[in-house]
PDB file of C-alpha atoms in Angstrom:
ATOM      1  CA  UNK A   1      96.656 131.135   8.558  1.00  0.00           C
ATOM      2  CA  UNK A   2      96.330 131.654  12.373  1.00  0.00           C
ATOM      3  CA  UNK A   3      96.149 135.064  13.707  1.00  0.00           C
ATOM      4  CA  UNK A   4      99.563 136.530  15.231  1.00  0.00           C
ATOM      5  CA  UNK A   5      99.073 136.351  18.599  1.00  0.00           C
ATOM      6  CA  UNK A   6      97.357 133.025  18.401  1.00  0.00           C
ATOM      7  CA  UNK A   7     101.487 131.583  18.107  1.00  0.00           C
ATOM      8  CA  UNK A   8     102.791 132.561  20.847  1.00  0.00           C
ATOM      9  CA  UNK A   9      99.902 131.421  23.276  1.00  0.00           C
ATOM     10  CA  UNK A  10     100.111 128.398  21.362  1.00  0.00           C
ATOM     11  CA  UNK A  11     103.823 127.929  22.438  1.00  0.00           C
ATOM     12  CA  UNK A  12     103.533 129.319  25.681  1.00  0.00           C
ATOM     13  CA  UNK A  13     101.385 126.407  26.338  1.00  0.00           C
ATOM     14  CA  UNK A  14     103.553 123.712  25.076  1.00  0.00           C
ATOM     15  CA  UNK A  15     106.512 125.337  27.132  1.00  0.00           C
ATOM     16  CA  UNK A  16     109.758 122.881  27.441  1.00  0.00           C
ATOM     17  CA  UNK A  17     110.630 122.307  31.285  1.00  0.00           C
ATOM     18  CA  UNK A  18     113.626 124.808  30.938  1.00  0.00           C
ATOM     19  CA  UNK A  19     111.416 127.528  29.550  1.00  0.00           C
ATOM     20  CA  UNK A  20     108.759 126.733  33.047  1.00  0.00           C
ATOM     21  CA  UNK A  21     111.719 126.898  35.290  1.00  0.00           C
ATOM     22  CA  UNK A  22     113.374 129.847  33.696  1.00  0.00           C
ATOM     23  CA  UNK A  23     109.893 131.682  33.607  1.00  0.00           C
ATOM     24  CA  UNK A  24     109.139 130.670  37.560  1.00  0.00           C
ATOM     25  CA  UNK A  25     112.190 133.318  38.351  1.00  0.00           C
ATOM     26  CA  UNK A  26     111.327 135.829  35.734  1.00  0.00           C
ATOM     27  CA  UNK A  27     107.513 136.594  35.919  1.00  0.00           C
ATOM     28  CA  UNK A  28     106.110 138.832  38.375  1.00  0.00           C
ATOM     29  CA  UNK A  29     109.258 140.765  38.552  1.00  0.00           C
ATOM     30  CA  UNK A  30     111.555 138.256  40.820  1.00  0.00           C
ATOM     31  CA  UNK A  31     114.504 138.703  38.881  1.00  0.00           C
ATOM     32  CA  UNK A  32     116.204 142.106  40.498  1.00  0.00           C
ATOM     33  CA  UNK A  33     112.686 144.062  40.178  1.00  0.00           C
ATOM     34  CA  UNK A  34     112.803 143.592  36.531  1.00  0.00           C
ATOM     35  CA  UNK A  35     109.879 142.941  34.201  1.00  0.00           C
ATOM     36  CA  UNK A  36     110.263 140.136  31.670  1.00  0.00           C
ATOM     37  CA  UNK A  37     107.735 139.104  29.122  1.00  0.00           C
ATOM     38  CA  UNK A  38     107.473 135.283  27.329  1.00  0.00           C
ATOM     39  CA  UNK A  39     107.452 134.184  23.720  1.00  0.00           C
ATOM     40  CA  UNK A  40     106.786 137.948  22.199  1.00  0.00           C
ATOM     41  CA  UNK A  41     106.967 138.785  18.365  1.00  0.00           C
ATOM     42  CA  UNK A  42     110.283 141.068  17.759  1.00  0.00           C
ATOM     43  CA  UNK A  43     110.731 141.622  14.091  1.00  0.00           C
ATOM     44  CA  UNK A  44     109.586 138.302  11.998  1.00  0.00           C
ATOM     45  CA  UNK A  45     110.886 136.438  15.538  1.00  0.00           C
ATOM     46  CA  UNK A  46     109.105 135.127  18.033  1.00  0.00           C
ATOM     47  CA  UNK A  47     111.533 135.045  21.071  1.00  0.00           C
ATOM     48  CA  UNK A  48     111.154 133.142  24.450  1.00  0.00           C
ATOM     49  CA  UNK A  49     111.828 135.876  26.891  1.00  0.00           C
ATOM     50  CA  UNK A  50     112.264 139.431  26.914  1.00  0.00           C
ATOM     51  CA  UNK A  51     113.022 142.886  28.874  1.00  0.00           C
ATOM     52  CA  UNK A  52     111.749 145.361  26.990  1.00  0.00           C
ATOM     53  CA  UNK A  53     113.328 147.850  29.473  1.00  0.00           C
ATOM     54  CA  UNK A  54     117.322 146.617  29.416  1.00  0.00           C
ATOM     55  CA  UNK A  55     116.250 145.485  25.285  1.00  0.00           C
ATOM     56  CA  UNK A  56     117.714 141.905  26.425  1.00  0.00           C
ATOM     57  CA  UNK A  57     116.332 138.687  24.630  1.00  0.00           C
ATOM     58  CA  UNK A  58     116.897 135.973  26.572  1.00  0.00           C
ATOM     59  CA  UNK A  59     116.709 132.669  24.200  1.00  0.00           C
ATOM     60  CA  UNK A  60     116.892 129.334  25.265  1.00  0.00           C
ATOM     61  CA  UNK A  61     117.991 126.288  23.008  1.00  0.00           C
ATOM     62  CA  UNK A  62     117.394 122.560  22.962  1.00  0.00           C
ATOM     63  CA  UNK A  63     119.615 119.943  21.038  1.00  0.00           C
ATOM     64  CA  UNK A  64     118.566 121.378  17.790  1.00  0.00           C
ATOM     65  CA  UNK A  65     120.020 124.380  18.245  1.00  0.00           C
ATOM     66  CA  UNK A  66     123.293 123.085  17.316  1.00  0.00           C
ATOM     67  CA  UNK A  67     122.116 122.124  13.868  1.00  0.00           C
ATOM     68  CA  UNK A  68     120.762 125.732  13.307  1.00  0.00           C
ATOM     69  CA  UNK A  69     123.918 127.737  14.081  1.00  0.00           C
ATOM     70  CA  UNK A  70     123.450 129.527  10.669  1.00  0.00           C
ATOM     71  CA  UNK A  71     120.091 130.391  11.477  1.00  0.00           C
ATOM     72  CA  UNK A  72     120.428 131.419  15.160  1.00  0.00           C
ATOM     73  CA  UNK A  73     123.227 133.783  14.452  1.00  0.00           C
ATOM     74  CA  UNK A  74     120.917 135.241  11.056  1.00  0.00           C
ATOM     75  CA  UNK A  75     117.719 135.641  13.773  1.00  0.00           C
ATOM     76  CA  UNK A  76     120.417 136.972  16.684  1.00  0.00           C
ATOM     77  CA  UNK A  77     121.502 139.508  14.293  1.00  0.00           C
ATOM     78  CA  UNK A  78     118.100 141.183  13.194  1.00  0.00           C
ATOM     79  CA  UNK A  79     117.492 141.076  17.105  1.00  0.00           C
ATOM     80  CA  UNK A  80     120.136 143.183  17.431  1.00  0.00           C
ATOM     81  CA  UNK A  81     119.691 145.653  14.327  1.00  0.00           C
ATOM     82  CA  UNK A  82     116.659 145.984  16.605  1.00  0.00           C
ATOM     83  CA  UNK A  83     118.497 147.203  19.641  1.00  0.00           C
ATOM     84  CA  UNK A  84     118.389 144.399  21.186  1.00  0.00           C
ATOM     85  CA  UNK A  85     120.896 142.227  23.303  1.00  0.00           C
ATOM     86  CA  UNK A  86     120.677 138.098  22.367  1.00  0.00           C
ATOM     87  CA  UNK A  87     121.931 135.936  25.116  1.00  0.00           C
ATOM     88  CA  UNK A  88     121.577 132.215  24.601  1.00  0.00           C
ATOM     89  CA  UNK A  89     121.309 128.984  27.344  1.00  0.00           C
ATOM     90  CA  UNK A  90     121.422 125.615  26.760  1.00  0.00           C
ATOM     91  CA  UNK A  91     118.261 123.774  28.063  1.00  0.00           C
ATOM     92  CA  UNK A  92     120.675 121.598  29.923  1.00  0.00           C
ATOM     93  CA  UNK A  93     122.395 124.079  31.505  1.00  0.00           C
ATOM     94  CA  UNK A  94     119.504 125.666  32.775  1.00  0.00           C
ATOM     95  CA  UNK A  95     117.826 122.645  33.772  1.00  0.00           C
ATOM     96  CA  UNK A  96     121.554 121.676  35.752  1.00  0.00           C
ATOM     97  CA  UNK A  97     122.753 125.203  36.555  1.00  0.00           C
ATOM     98  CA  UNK A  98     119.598 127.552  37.547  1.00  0.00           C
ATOM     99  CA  UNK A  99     121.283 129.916  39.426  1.00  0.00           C
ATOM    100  CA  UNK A 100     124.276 130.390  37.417  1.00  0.00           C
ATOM    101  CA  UNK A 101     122.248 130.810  33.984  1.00  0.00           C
ATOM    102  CA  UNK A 102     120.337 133.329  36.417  1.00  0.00           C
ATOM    103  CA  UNK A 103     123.123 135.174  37.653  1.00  0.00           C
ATOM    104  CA  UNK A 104     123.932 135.681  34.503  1.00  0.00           C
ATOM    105  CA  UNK A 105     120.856 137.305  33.304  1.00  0.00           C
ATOM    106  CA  UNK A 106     121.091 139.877  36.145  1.00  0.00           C
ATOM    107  CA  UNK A 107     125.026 140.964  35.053  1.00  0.00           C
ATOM    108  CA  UNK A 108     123.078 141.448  31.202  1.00  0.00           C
ATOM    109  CA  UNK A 109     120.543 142.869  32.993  1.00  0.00           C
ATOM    110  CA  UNK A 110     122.917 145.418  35.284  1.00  0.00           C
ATOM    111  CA  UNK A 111     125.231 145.814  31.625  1.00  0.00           C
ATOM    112  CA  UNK A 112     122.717 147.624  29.504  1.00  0.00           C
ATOM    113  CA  UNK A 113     121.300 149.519  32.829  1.00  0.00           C
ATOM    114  CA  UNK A 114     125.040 150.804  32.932  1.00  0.00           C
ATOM    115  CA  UNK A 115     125.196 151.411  29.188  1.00  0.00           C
ATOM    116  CA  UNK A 116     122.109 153.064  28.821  1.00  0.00           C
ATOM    117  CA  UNK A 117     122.676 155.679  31.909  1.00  0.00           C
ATOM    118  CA  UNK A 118     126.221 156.401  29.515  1.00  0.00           C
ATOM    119  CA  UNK A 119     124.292 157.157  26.528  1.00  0.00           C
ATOM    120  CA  UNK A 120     121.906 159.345  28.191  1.00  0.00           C
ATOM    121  CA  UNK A 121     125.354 160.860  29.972  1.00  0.00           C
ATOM    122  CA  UNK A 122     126.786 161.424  26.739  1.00  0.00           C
ATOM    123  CA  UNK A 123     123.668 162.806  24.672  1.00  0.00           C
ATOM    124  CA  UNK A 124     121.944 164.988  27.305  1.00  0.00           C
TER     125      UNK A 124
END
């Protein structure tokens, strides 16, 4: 049985060309300053992208994706028992639309900095 971490370098090597691009804007801290982290173990899940600071999970699906609704939303909602926030692309829209499956990150992004400055409004 290969050791934990030995699956995610495994698929971080055989990355699909919308996980490369996707990754290009989110390492090193391009995306709006913040820090993102690629196929990590959540849970049982190993998910492509993450911000462990805004809990967002950024997942992005190929063609199969449609046969595995059942599954996706059963893996989406652990994520979120987690605290976590699923958002899902398309390979094809990322591959066509970059910048608007990027924008779209940054308004998650900016969503659950707002929410989380009104829960530490409301509890402190």
């Amino acid at each position: 049985m290969p050791q934990k971490s030995s699956i995610p370098r495994s698929l971080r090597r055989r990355s699909t060309d919308a996980e490369k691009r996707v990754w290009h804007f989110l390492r090193n801290r391009q995306l709006g300053g913040w820090k993102f982290r690629r196929q990590v173990w959540i849970d049982r899940y190993i998910v492509d992208f993450v911000c462990l600071d805004a809990k967002l999970v950024v997942e992005l699906d190929g063609s199969q994706h449609a046969e595995n609704v059942g599954s996706d939303l059963l893996r989406s909602g652990i994520l979120e028992r987690n605290g976590f926030r699923v958002v899902r692309y398309r390979n094809s829209d990322v591959l066509s639309n970059t910048s608007e499956v990027l924008d779209d990150i940054i308004a998650h992004l900016e969503l659950r900095k707002c929410c989380a400055r009104q829960a530490s409004l409301v509890s402190g």
